[in-house]
GROMACS .gro file of C-alpha atoms in nm:
model
  498
    1MET     CA    1   1.021  -5.527  15.660
    2ALA     CA    2   0.935  -5.521  15.290
    3ILE     CA    3   0.678  -5.758  15.143
    4PHE     CA    4   0.849  -6.041  14.956
    5LEU     CA    5   0.685  -6.216  14.660
    6ASN     CA    6   0.773  -6.582  14.624
    7ASP     CA    7   0.735  -6.607  14.248
    8VAL     CA    8   1.033  -6.561  14.018
    9SER     CA    9   1.019  -6.264  13.782
   10ARG     CA   10   1.020  -6.434  13.440
   11THR     CA   11   1.044  -6.324  13.078
   12PHE     CA   12   0.886  -6.464  12.760
   13GLY     CA   13   1.214  -6.625  12.658
   14GLU     CA   14   1.181  -6.872  12.947
   15TYR     CA   15   0.863  -7.030  12.807
   16LEU     CA   16   0.752  -7.245  12.516
   17LEU     CA   17   0.410  -7.344  12.387
   18ILE     CA   18   0.311  -7.711  12.387
   19PRO     CA   19   0.132  -7.820  12.065
   20GLY     CA   20  -0.239  -7.889  12.092
   21LEU     CA   21  -0.464  -8.087  11.860
   22THR     CA   22  -0.452  -7.926  11.517
   23THR     CA   23  -0.797  -7.989  11.371
   24LYS     CA   24  -0.887  -7.951  11.005
   25LEU     CA   25  -1.031  -7.610  11.092
   26CYS     CA   26  -0.691  -7.493  11.215
   27VAL     CA   27  -0.558  -7.339  10.896
   28PRO     CA   28  -0.424  -6.983  10.869
   29SER     CA   29  -0.715  -6.864  10.654
   30ASN     CA   30  -0.954  -6.946  10.941
   31ILE     CA   31  -0.756  -6.763  11.209
   32SER     CA   32  -0.915  -6.448  11.350
   33LEU     CA   33  -0.688  -6.203  11.529
   34ARG     CA   34  -0.964  -5.963  11.630
   35ALA     CA   35  -0.929  -5.827  11.982
   36PRO     CA   36  -1.115  -5.579  12.207
   37LEU     CA   37  -0.943  -5.244  12.257
   38VAL     CA   38  -1.171  -5.104  12.528
   39LYS     CA   39  -1.383  -5.243  12.812
   40TYR     CA   40  -1.727  -5.393  12.760
   41ALA     CA   41  -1.995  -5.576  12.956
   42THR     CA   42  -2.060  -5.947  12.920
   43GLY     CA   43  -2.295  -6.010  12.627
   44GLU     CA   44  -2.211  -5.679  12.460
   45MET     CA   45  -1.958  -5.580  12.195
   46PRO     CA   46  -1.667  -5.343  12.267
   47ALA     CA   47  -1.700  -4.996  12.114
   48ILE     CA   48  -1.366  -5.045  11.938
   49ARG     CA   49  -1.219  -5.376  11.825
   50LEU     CA   50  -0.880  -5.426  11.663
   51ASN     CA   51  -0.855  -5.645  11.355
   52ILE     CA   52  -0.500  -5.740  11.450
   53PRO     CA   53  -0.377  -5.724  11.814
   54PHE     CA   54  -0.105  -5.466  11.749
   55VAL     CA   55  -0.074  -5.105  11.864
   56SER     CA   56   0.231  -4.884  11.825
   57ALA     CA   57   0.409  -4.732  12.122
   58ILE     CA   58   0.352  -4.375  12.239
   59MET     CA   59   0.698  -4.265  12.127
   60GLN     CA   60   0.849  -3.982  11.921
   61SER     CA   61   1.057  -4.231  11.724
   62VAL     CA   62   0.762  -4.456  11.643
   63SER     CA   63   0.410  -4.317  11.628
   64GLY     CA   64   0.387  -4.036  11.376
   65PRO     CA   65   0.096  -3.990  11.133
   66GLU     CA   66   0.250  -4.194  10.849
   67LEU     CA   67   0.293  -4.502  11.065
   68ALA     CA   68  -0.052  -4.447  11.219
   69ILE     CA   69  -0.208  -4.446  10.873
   70GLU     CA   70  -0.030  -4.759  10.760
   71LEU     CA   71  -0.098  -4.954  11.079
   72ALA     CA   72  -0.469  -4.864  11.074
   73ARG     CA   73  -0.489  -4.975  10.711
   74HIS     CA   74  -0.368  -5.316  10.826
   75GLY     CA   75  -0.599  -5.351  11.124
   76GLY     CA   76  -0.410  -5.208  11.422
   77ILE     CA   77  -0.394  -4.865  11.581
   78SER     CA   78  -0.126  -4.611  11.672
   79PHE     CA   79  -0.111  -4.378  11.968
   80ILE     CA   80   0.033  -4.049  11.842
   81PHE     CA   81   0.305  -3.944  12.086
   82GLY     CA   82   0.213  -3.679  12.340
   83SER     CA   83   0.559  -3.540  12.418
   84GLN     CA   84   0.499  -3.242  12.191
   85PRO     CA   85   0.289  -2.924  12.194
   86ILE     CA   86  -0.087  -2.978  12.183
   87ASP     CA   87  -0.125  -2.808  11.845
   88SER     CA   88   0.127  -3.031  11.670
   89GLN     CA   89  -0.019  -3.350  11.819
   90VAL     CA   90  -0.367  -3.238  11.711
   91GLU     CA   91  -0.241  -3.175  11.358
   92MET     CA   92  -0.096  -3.528  11.343
   93VAL     CA   93  -0.431  -3.673  11.449
   94ARG     CA   94  -0.610  -3.463  11.186
   95LYS     CA   95  -0.373  -3.588  10.919
   96VAL     CA   96  -0.464  -3.949  10.997
   97LYS     CA   97  -0.836  -3.876  11.007
   98LYS     CA   98  -0.823  -3.694  10.673
   99PHE     CA   99  -0.629  -3.965  10.494
  100LYS     CA  100  -0.919  -4.201  10.435
  101ALA     CA  101  -1.264  -4.073  10.503
  102GLY     CA  102  -1.476  -4.197  10.214
  103PHE     CA  103  -1.615  -3.842  10.191
  104VAL     CA  104  -1.307  -3.621  10.215
  105VAL     CA  105  -1.321  -3.250  10.293
  106SER     CA  106  -1.091  -3.076  10.048
  107ASP     CA  107  -0.804  -2.893  10.215
  108SER     CA  108  -0.629  -2.794   9.889
  109ASN     CA  109  -0.826  -2.518   9.719
  110LEU     CA  110  -0.763  -2.216   9.497
  111THR     CA  111  -0.960  -1.962   9.293
  112PRO     CA  112  -0.961  -1.924   8.912
  113ALA     CA  113  -0.750  -1.611   8.955
  114HIS     CA  114  -0.459  -1.799   9.110
  115ARG     CA  115  -0.168  -1.896   8.889
  116LEU     CA  116   0.014  -2.217   8.801
  117SER     CA  117   0.291  -2.111   9.039
  118ASP     CA  118   0.032  -2.116   9.320
  119VAL     CA  119  -0.078  -2.464   9.216
  120LEU     CA  120   0.278  -2.595   9.224
  121ALA     CA  121   0.342  -2.434   9.564
  122LEU     CA  122   0.023  -2.585   9.709
  123ILE     CA  123   0.109  -2.931   9.577
  124SER     CA  124   0.457  -2.902   9.726
  125GLN     CA  125   0.312  -2.790  10.060
  126THR     CA  126   0.034  -3.047  10.096
  127GLY     CA  127   0.142  -3.336   9.873
  128HIS     CA  128  -0.211  -3.341   9.724
  129SER     CA  129  -0.241  -3.365   9.346
  130THR     CA  130  -0.611  -3.271   9.333
  131ILE     CA  131  -0.711  -2.909   9.390
  132GLY     CA  132  -1.066  -2.780   9.415
  133VAL     CA  133  -1.125  -2.453   9.234
  134THR     CA  134  -1.393  -2.252   9.416
  135ASP     CA  135  -1.513  -1.896   9.385
  136ASP     CA  136  -1.345  -1.794   9.711
  137GLY     CA  137  -1.072  -2.056   9.743
  138THR     CA  138  -1.231  -2.219  10.049
  139PRO     CA  139  -1.319  -2.587  10.098
  140ASN     CA  140  -1.691  -2.508  10.082
  141GLY     CA  141  -1.704  -2.234   9.820
  142LYS     CA  142  -1.898  -2.257   9.494
  143LEU     CA  143  -1.732  -2.526   9.281
  144LEU     CA  144  -1.601  -2.386   8.953
  145GLY     CA  145  -1.361  -2.660   8.848
  146LEU     CA  146  -1.082  -2.900   8.935
  147VAL     CA  147  -0.708  -2.906   8.879
  148THR     CA  148  -0.515  -3.232   8.872
  149SER     CA  149  -0.165  -3.320   8.759
  150ARG     CA  150  -0.304  -3.402   8.415
  151ASP     CA  151  -0.410  -3.042   8.355
  152PHE     CA  152  -0.065  -2.885   8.326
  153ARG     CA  153   0.300  -2.948   8.242
  154PRO     CA  154   0.520  -2.760   8.488
  155GLU     CA  155   0.832  -2.791   8.272
  156LYS     CA  156   0.663  -2.637   7.964
  157ASP     CA  157   0.367  -2.426   8.075
  158ASP     CA  158   0.398  -2.062   8.180
  159HIS     CA  159   0.394  -2.052   8.559
  160SER     CA  160   0.212  -1.717   8.551
  161MET     CA  161  -0.084  -1.870   8.364
  162LYS     CA  162  -0.410  -1.833   8.557
  163VAL     CA  163  -0.591  -2.140   8.686
  164LYS     CA  164  -0.908  -2.060   8.491
  165TYR     CA  165  -0.726  -2.129   8.162
  166PHE     CA  166  -0.614  -2.485   8.238
  167MET     CA  167  -0.857  -2.619   8.501
  168THR     CA  168  -1.125  -2.870   8.413
  169PRO     CA  169  -1.439  -2.651   8.434
  170PHE     CA  170  -1.749  -2.748   8.628
  171GLU     CA  171  -1.948  -2.815   8.310
  172LYS     CA  172  -1.716  -3.104   8.222
  173LEU     CA  173  -1.721  -3.265   8.566
  174TYR     CA  174  -1.927  -3.555   8.694
  175VAL     CA  175  -2.056  -3.464   9.039
  176GLY     CA  176  -2.268  -3.614   9.315
  177GLN     CA  177  -2.517  -3.442   9.542
  178THR     CA  178  -2.495  -3.430   9.921
  179GLY     CA  179  -2.695  -3.714  10.070
  180ILE     CA  180  -2.550  -3.967   9.827
  181THR     CA  181  -2.417  -4.283   9.993
  182LEU     CA  182  -2.055  -4.388   9.963
  183SER     CA  183  -2.165  -4.697   9.772
  184GLU     CA  184  -2.357  -4.482   9.521
  185ALA     CA  185  -2.061  -4.246   9.483
  186ASN     CA  186  -1.826  -4.538   9.413
  187GLN     CA  187  -2.073  -4.670   9.155
  188ILE     CA  188  -2.059  -4.337   8.967
  189ILE     CA  189  -1.680  -4.346   8.982
  190TRP     CA  190  -1.680  -4.700   8.845
  191GLU     CA  191  -1.934  -4.638   8.566
  192HIS     CA  192  -1.762  -4.326   8.435
  193LYS     CA  193  -1.403  -4.442   8.496
  194LEU     CA  194  -1.329  -4.146   8.724
  195ASN     CA  195  -1.046  -4.095   8.969
  196ILE     CA  196  -1.238  -3.840   9.174
  197LEU     CA  197  -1.601  -3.742   9.228
  198PRO     CA  198  -1.681  -3.399   9.377
  199ILE     CA  199  -1.988  -3.389   9.602
  200ILE     CA  200  -2.181  -3.060   9.600
  201ASP     CA  201  -2.479  -2.920   9.791
  202PRO     CA  202  -2.794  -2.773   9.628
  203ASN     CA  203  -2.618  -2.437   9.593
  204ARG     CA  204  -2.325  -2.599   9.406
  205ASN     CA  205  -2.095  -2.545   9.702
  206LEU     CA  206  -1.820  -2.805   9.733
  207ALA     CA  207  -1.885  -3.043  10.021
  208TYR     CA  208  -1.654  -3.343   9.971
  209PHE     CA  209  -1.438  -3.544   9.736
  210VAL     CA  210  -1.468  -3.919   9.690
  211PHE     CA  211  -1.154  -4.084   9.549
  212ARG     CA  212  -1.122  -4.406   9.351
  213LYS     CA  213  -0.793  -4.481   9.527
  214ASP     CA  214  -0.976  -4.499   9.862
  215TYR     CA  215  -1.207  -4.769   9.725
  216ASP     CA  216  -0.914  -4.959   9.574
  217GLY     CA  217  -0.715  -4.915   9.894
  218HIS     CA  218  -0.994  -5.067  10.099
  219ARG     CA  219  -1.005  -5.371   9.872
  220GLU     CA  220  -0.628  -5.414   9.911
  221ASN     CA  221  -0.653  -5.379  10.291
  222PRO     CA  222  -0.957  -5.582  10.401
  223TYR     CA  223  -0.860  -5.556  10.769
  224GLU     CA  224  -0.852  -5.177  10.765
  225LEU     CA  225  -0.955  -5.030  11.101
  226SER     CA  226  -1.205  -4.752  11.046
  227GLY     CA  227  -1.506  -4.606  11.224
  228ASN     CA  228  -1.866  -4.561  11.113
  229ASP     CA  229  -1.764  -4.242  10.934
  230LYS     CA  230  -1.508  -4.439  10.730
  231THR     CA  231  -1.214  -4.251  10.883
  232LEU     CA  232  -0.914  -4.447  11.002
  233ARG     CA  233  -0.897  -4.513  11.375
  234VAL     CA  234  -0.619  -4.335  11.563
  235GLY     CA  235  -0.523  -4.295  11.928
  236ALA     CA  236  -0.319  -4.037  12.115
  237GLY     CA  237  -0.102  -4.031  12.425
  238ILE     CA  238  -0.178  -3.783  12.702
  239ASN     CA  239  -0.006  -3.691  13.028
  240THR     CA  240  -0.125  -3.613  13.380
  241ARG     CA  241  -0.039  -3.243  13.364
  242ASP     CA  242  -0.211  -3.064  13.076
  243TYR     CA  243  -0.498  -3.309  13.011
  244GLU     CA  244  -0.767  -3.046  13.073
  245LYS     CA  245  -0.647  -2.864  12.760
  246ARG     CA  246  -0.502  -3.152  12.558
  247VAL     CA  247  -0.799  -3.391  12.577
  248PRO     CA  248  -1.065  -3.150  12.438
  249ALA     CA  249  -0.831  -3.049  12.155
  250LEU     CA  250  -0.763  -3.411  12.060
  251LEU     CA  251  -1.132  -3.498  12.072
  252ASP     CA  252  -1.211  -3.203  11.849
  253ALA     CA  253  -0.957  -3.340  11.600
  254GLY     CA  254  -1.145  -3.672  11.595
  255VAL     CA  255  -0.919  -3.896  11.804
  256ASP     CA  256  -1.079  -4.235  11.874
  257VAL     CA  257  -0.904  -4.340  12.194
  258LEU     CA  258  -0.662  -4.193  12.448
  259CYS     CA  259  -0.394  -4.348  12.666
  260ILE     CA  260  -0.219  -4.196  12.964
  261ASP     CA  261   0.151  -4.234  12.894
  262SER     CA  262   0.363  -4.306  13.199
  263SER     CA  263   0.642  -4.542  13.296
  264ASP     CA  264   0.462  -4.604  13.627
  265GLY     CA  265   0.083  -4.582  13.613
  266TYR     CA  266   0.004  -4.683  13.971
  267SER     CA  267  -0.034  -4.325  14.087
  268GLU     CA  268  -0.285  -4.073  14.216
  269TRP     CA  269  -0.203  -3.851  13.918
  270GLN     CA  270  -0.336  -4.112  13.679
  271ARG     CA  271  -0.641  -4.165  13.899
  272ASP     CA  272  -0.718  -3.792  13.895
  273THR     CA  273  -0.674  -3.778  13.517
  274LEU     CA  274  -0.911  -4.072  13.463
  275LEU     CA  275  -1.170  -3.932  13.703
  276TRP     CA  276  -1.167  -3.592  13.531
  277ILE     CA  277  -1.209  -3.743  13.183
  278LYS     CA  278  -1.493  -3.970  13.293
  279LYS     CA  279  -1.665  -3.685  13.478
  280GLN     CA  280  -1.645  -3.460  13.172
  281TYR     CA  281  -1.729  -3.713  12.900
  282GLY     CA  282  -1.851  -4.035  13.062
  283ASP     CA  283  -1.809  -4.351  12.857
  284ALA     CA  284  -1.820  -4.153  12.531
  285VAL     CA  285  -1.442  -4.109  12.560
  286HIS     CA  286  -1.222  -4.417  12.581
  287VAL     CA  287  -0.897  -4.387  12.775
  288GLY     CA  288  -0.638  -4.646  12.871
  289ALA     CA  289  -0.397  -4.618  13.161
  290GLY     CA  290  -0.074  -4.771  13.289
  291ASN     CA  291   0.183  -4.902  13.308
  292VAL     CA  292   0.143  -5.150  13.595
  293VAL     CA  293   0.294  -5.489  13.679
  294ASP     CA  294   0.060  -5.640  13.938
  295ARG     CA  295  -0.303  -5.683  14.036
  296ASP     CA  296  -0.294  -5.391  14.281
  297GLY     CA  297  -0.202  -5.146  14.006
  298PHE     CA  298  -0.459  -5.298  13.770
  299GLU     CA  299  -0.746  -5.276  14.020
  300TYR     CA  300  -0.652  -4.919  14.116
  301LEU     CA  301  -0.673  -4.794  13.756
  302VAL     CA  302  -0.986  -4.993  13.673
  303ASN     CA  303  -1.165  -4.849  13.977
  304ALA     CA  304  -1.072  -4.502  13.851
  305GLY     CA  305  -1.235  -4.574  13.513
  306ALA     CA  306  -0.962  -4.708  13.281
  307ASP     CA  307  -1.098  -4.860  12.959
  308PHE     CA  308  -0.786  -5.076  12.920
  309VAL     CA  309  -0.469  -5.123  13.121
  310LYS     CA  310  -0.111  -5.141  12.996
  311VAL     CA  311   0.123  -5.392  13.157
  312GLY     CA  312   0.502  -5.365  13.169
  313ILE     CA  313   0.777  -5.166  13.338
  314GLY     CA  314   1.138  -5.181  13.227
  315GLY     CA  315   1.101  -5.450  12.958
  316GLY     CA  316   1.132  -5.233  12.648
  317SER     CA  317   1.444  -5.265  12.438
  318ILE     CA  318   1.543  -4.902  12.501
  319CYS     CA  319   1.420  -4.885  12.861
  320ILE     CA  320   1.668  -4.882  13.150
  321THR     CA  321   1.422  -4.821  13.434
  322ARG     CA  322   1.513  -5.148  13.605
  323GLU     CA  323   1.883  -5.071  13.572
  324GLN     CA  324   1.848  -4.716  13.701
  325LYS     CA  325   1.580  -4.755  13.968
  326GLY     CA  326   1.549  -5.126  14.038
  327ILE     CA  327   1.178  -5.098  13.956
  328GLY     CA  328   0.989  -5.343  13.736
  329ARG     CA  329   0.900  -5.706  13.689
  330GLY     CA  330   0.966  -5.975  13.431
  331GLN     CA  331   0.711  -5.915  13.157
  332ALA     CA  332   0.570  -6.268  13.152
  333THR     CA  333   0.517  -6.277  13.529
  334ALA     CA  334   0.361  -5.930  13.530
  335LEU     CA  335   0.125  -6.021  13.249
  336ILE     CA  336   0.013  -6.347  13.411
  337ASP     CA  337  -0.059  -6.171  13.741
  338VAL     CA  338  -0.259  -5.889  13.581
  339ALA     CA  339  -0.449  -6.130  13.354
  340GLN     CA  340  -0.561  -6.328  13.659
  341ALA     CA  341  -0.681  -6.005  13.821
  342ARG     CA  342  -0.865  -5.912  13.500
  343ASN     CA  343  -1.042  -6.250  13.492
  344GLU     CA  344  -1.143  -6.219  13.858
  345HIS     CA  345  -1.279  -5.870  13.787
  346LEU     CA  346  -1.485  -6.015  13.501
  347ARG     CA  347  -1.634  -6.285  13.724
  348LYS     CA  348  -1.724  -6.035  13.996
  349THR     CA  349  -1.857  -5.749  13.782
  350GLY     CA  350  -1.941  -5.889  13.439
  351GLN     CA  351  -1.712  -5.625  13.288
  352TYR     CA  352  -1.415  -5.720  13.071
  353ILE     CA  353  -1.111  -5.490  13.087
  354PRO     CA  354  -0.866  -5.553  12.801
  355ILE     CA  355  -0.500  -5.558  12.893
  356CYS     CA  356  -0.211  -5.453  12.673
  357SER     CA  357   0.133  -5.613  12.701
  358ASP     CA  358   0.393  -5.340  12.655
  359GLY     CA  359   0.759  -5.447  12.619
  360GLY     CA  360   0.968  -5.761  12.642
  361LEU     CA  361   0.895  -5.897  12.293
  362VAL     CA  362   1.217  -6.011  12.129
  363HIS     CA  363   1.097  -6.278  11.886
  364ASP     CA  364   0.771  -6.313  11.696
  365TYR     CA  365   0.674  -6.624  11.894
  366HIS     CA  366   0.687  -6.412  12.209
  367MET     CA  367   0.381  -6.234  12.072
  368VAL     CA  368   0.182  -6.559  12.077
  369LEU     CA  369   0.306  -6.632  12.428
  370ALA     CA  370   0.192  -6.287  12.544
  371LEU     CA  371  -0.153  -6.340  12.391
  372ALA     CA  372  -0.179  -6.689  12.540
  373MET     CA  373  -0.083  -6.552  12.883
  374GLY     CA  374  -0.379  -6.316  12.874
  375ALA     CA  375  -0.288  -6.006  12.675
  376ASP     CA  376  -0.562  -5.881  12.442
  377PHE     CA  377  -0.321  -5.677  12.233
  378LEU     CA  378   0.046  -5.584  12.219
  379MET     CA  379   0.211  -5.242  12.223
  380MET     CA  380   0.543  -5.235  12.039
  381GLY     CA  381   0.808  -4.972  11.975
  382ARG     CA  382   1.123  -5.138  11.840
  383TYR     CA  383   0.919  -5.356  11.604
  384PHE     CA  384   0.761  -5.056  11.429
  385ALA     CA  385   1.061  -4.821  11.453
  386ARG     CA  386   1.241  -5.033  11.189
  387PHE     CA  387   0.998  -4.954  10.908
  388ASP     CA  388   0.988  -4.690  10.636
  389GLU     CA  389   0.675  -4.542  10.790
  390SER     CA  390   0.829  -4.457  11.128
  391PRO     CA  391   0.921  -4.087  11.164
  392THR     CA  392   1.297  -4.131  11.214
  393LYS     CA  393   1.588  -4.102  10.973
  394LYS     CA  394   1.729  -4.396  10.780
  395LEU     CA  395   2.106  -4.396  10.806
  396ARG     CA  396   2.389  -4.605  10.667
  397ILE     CA  397   2.643  -4.725  10.921
  398GLY     CA  398   2.915  -4.936  10.764
  399ASN     CA  399   2.746  -5.173  10.524
  400ASN     CA  400   2.412  -5.170  10.702
  401TYR     CA  401   2.109  -4.944  10.700
  402VAL     CA  402   1.957  -4.852  11.034
  403LYS     CA  403   1.689  -4.623  11.172
  404GLU     CA  404   1.718  -4.404  11.478
  405TYR     CA  405   1.527  -4.516  11.786
  406TRP     CA  406   1.519  -4.348  12.124
  407GLY     CA  407   1.319  -4.391  12.442
  408GLU     CA  408   1.078  -4.139  12.591
  409GLY     CA  409   1.294  -4.155  12.904
  410SER     CA  410   1.606  -4.044  12.715
  411ASN     CA  411   1.743  -3.692  12.719
  412ARG     CA  412   1.669  -3.667  12.348
  413ALA     CA  413   1.293  -3.708  12.400
  414GLN     CA  414   1.286  -3.446  12.676
  415ASN     CA  415   0.951  -3.592  12.778
  416TRP     CA  416   0.914  -3.413  13.111
  417GLN     CA  417   0.538  -3.480  13.119
  418ARG     CA  418   0.597  -3.856  13.130
  419TYR     CA  419   0.861  -3.838  13.404
  420ASP     CA  420   0.725  -3.545  13.602
  421LEU     CA  421   0.776  -3.598  13.975
  422GLY     CA  422   0.481  -3.390  14.090
  423GLY     CA  423   0.636  -3.073  14.229
  424VAL     CA  424   0.734  -2.746  14.064
  425GLY     CA  425   1.048  -2.816  13.865
  426GLU     CA  426   1.064  -3.169  14.005
  427THR     CA  427   1.147  -3.354  13.684
  428LEU     CA  428   1.371  -3.652  13.634
  429LYS     CA  429   1.742  -3.578  13.664
  430PHE     CA  430   1.860  -3.901  13.504
  431GLU     CA  431   1.771  -4.106  13.198
  432GLU     CA  432   1.535  -4.405  13.192
  433GLY     CA  433   1.581  -4.468  12.821
  434VAL     CA  434   1.864  -4.482  12.569
  435ASP     CA  435   1.929  -4.330  12.227
  436SER     CA  436   1.998  -4.608  11.977
  437TYR     CA  437   1.959  -4.758  11.629
  438VAL     CA  438   1.751  -5.050  11.502
  439PRO     CA  439   1.818  -5.247  11.182
  440TYR     CA  440   1.621  -5.101  10.891
  441ALA     CA  441   1.356  -5.349  10.775
  442GLY     CA  442   1.176  -5.182  10.482
  443LYS     CA  443   0.801  -5.141  10.442
  444MET     CA  444   0.562  -5.227  10.723
  445LYS     CA  445   0.330  -5.429  10.502
  446ASP     CA  446   0.593  -5.685  10.399
  447ASN     CA  447   0.720  -5.741  10.753
  448LEU     CA  448   0.377  -5.739  10.911
  449ASN     CA  449   0.253  -6.010  10.676
  450ILE     CA  450   0.543  -6.235  10.779
  451THR     CA  451   0.482  -6.175  11.150
  452LEU     CA  452   0.109  -6.235  11.124
  453GLY     CA  453   0.179  -6.548  10.923
  454LYS     CA  454   0.399  -6.680  11.204
  455ILE     CA  455   0.137  -6.599  11.467
  456LYS     CA  456  -0.137  -6.776  11.272
  457ALA     CA  457   0.083  -7.082  11.212
  458THR     CA  458   0.168  -7.103  11.582
  459MET     CA  459  -0.197  -7.071  11.680
  460CYS     CA  460  -0.281  -7.354  11.440
  461SER     CA  461  -0.023  -7.573  11.616
  462CYS     CA  462  -0.188  -7.486  11.947
  463GLY     CA  463  -0.527  -7.587  11.811
  464ALA     CA  464  -0.679  -7.236  11.837
  465ILE     CA  465  -0.839  -7.017  11.571
  466THR     CA  466  -0.915  -6.712  11.789
  467ILE     CA  467  -0.720  -6.530  12.059
  468ASP     CA  468  -0.989  -6.612  12.314
  469GLU     CA  469  -0.959  -6.981  12.225
  470LEU     CA  470  -0.580  -6.959  12.248
  471GLN     CA  471  -0.605  -6.823  12.602
  472ARG     CA  472  -0.839  -7.105  12.702
  473CYS     CA  473  -0.657  -7.399  12.545
  474ALA     CA  474  -0.287  -7.308  12.518
  475LYS     CA  475  -0.039  -7.514  12.718
  476ILE     CA  476   0.281  -7.340  12.827
  477THR     CA  477   0.598  -7.484  12.976
  478LEU     CA  478   0.907  -7.339  13.141
  479VAL     CA  479   1.235  -7.399  12.960
  480SER     CA  480   1.576  -7.458  13.118
  481SER     CA  481   1.883  -7.267  13.002
  482THR     CA  482   2.008  -7.575  12.814
  483GLY     CA  483   1.663  -7.619  12.664
  484ILE     CA  484   1.687  -7.268  12.523
  485VAL     CA  485   2.019  -7.357  12.358
  486GLU     CA  486   1.866  -7.673  12.218
  487GLY     CA  487   1.588  -7.468  12.059
  488GLY     CA  488   1.824  -7.291  11.820
  489ALA     CA  489   2.062  -7.422  11.555
  490HIS     CA  490   2.340  -7.615  11.730
  491ASP     CA  491   2.614  -7.869  11.666
  492VAL     CA  492   2.632  -7.777  11.296
  493ILE     CA  493   2.841  -7.545  11.082
  494LEU     CA  494   2.607  -7.287  10.931
  495LYS     CA  495   2.655  -7.193  10.566
  496GLU     CA  496   2.731  -6.831  10.496
  497GLN     CA  497   2.435  -6.643  10.345
  498THR     CA  498   2.506  -6.516   9.995
   0.00000   0.00000   0.00000
């Protein structure tokens, strides 16, 4: 006979938070949403900490380089989707790492002999408006000058004109020498009212660019998530098939953290993948695993070396795993069970394993419930798919704008690595995800600020100013079906919105 669990499989919508004492310290400006991303020992600091507890889902319709850049600038991290060739995933990671590096290696370069037509083609290809002019057209050639959009007028100037006639020559440039600190470089930029400062070596070879916009951007995004080298943090999804080739390529591109992407992570394939990575790289490479829904799955992956564990099967808005296979568990119940296992592991070993709640979030207050129930951070797909920065098309259907959104288990994703059944040609013959639309919501920044504002206000009402404090002091109650109705607008006639 099967093993029967007595607990009911519950979702976030069945719970409410009970207010705690709101002290004078409990104001939004005092709230810290910092959270560990990877495991750490008691008394130590995690190698990577999030400034906001949000990560974007490992999905084609969500986590491209543009969204990864924007989310990192606001304190979270994206996992670039792995259901694509290794080379294209690597290029997406490189694009994120190059976006904001303090010292930026120039990847738009020409020689003085090139023509304006070459400049215009390069700008169109790369989107970069600053071009280094070197003797050989390489990123590290002898610096001879710069070309920016202020040096030419494409509608009036002869497109056959050579670069040497309209570039700003080296003699008129302010430059810094290799070895200069980022702070010193920014000081030169500030003193001389520059937009860009080339950094050269003793032989006048171009080494880096430092941009004013990067300094200004950091001031506008104080929670930006970057490493010691000032590059934005970015993660990547991997599978249990080609990891021996994919992982080294991603690490070479500068990826900060990996996550095995699977609808069911309680498997020997994930164990083998974790063991191989840890054998090859030790703790220098951080890799999460999942998804699981109980303590058995959590302990299995932790024993194999997982740096964090993802919780949730079948709770995503586009996921139909429960409908198709009858596999899964209510997200709240799964999270509570795994969080208890995580806490027991901490008491026994002194090692804290962060857990990620993946799926089941319908309303913003569900995010606070998930954190209070033990999640360290939240992985979301639908939430981020609505924004300008997601990689999908914005469409108009009737009088409404929408964006495309599809699951990795849908036929459209063709993600055989995620749903591989182990044998030769043994891939999934049915869908575990749907192809859909989500309402278009505009820019990430505007929406994210509203969501974070709600989370901070709710935490204040619970009497907590950190996530750790929320998990220790939050009081949670079950809600009846009539209580849920009572919680919304009722017994009134709502005015039409104009």
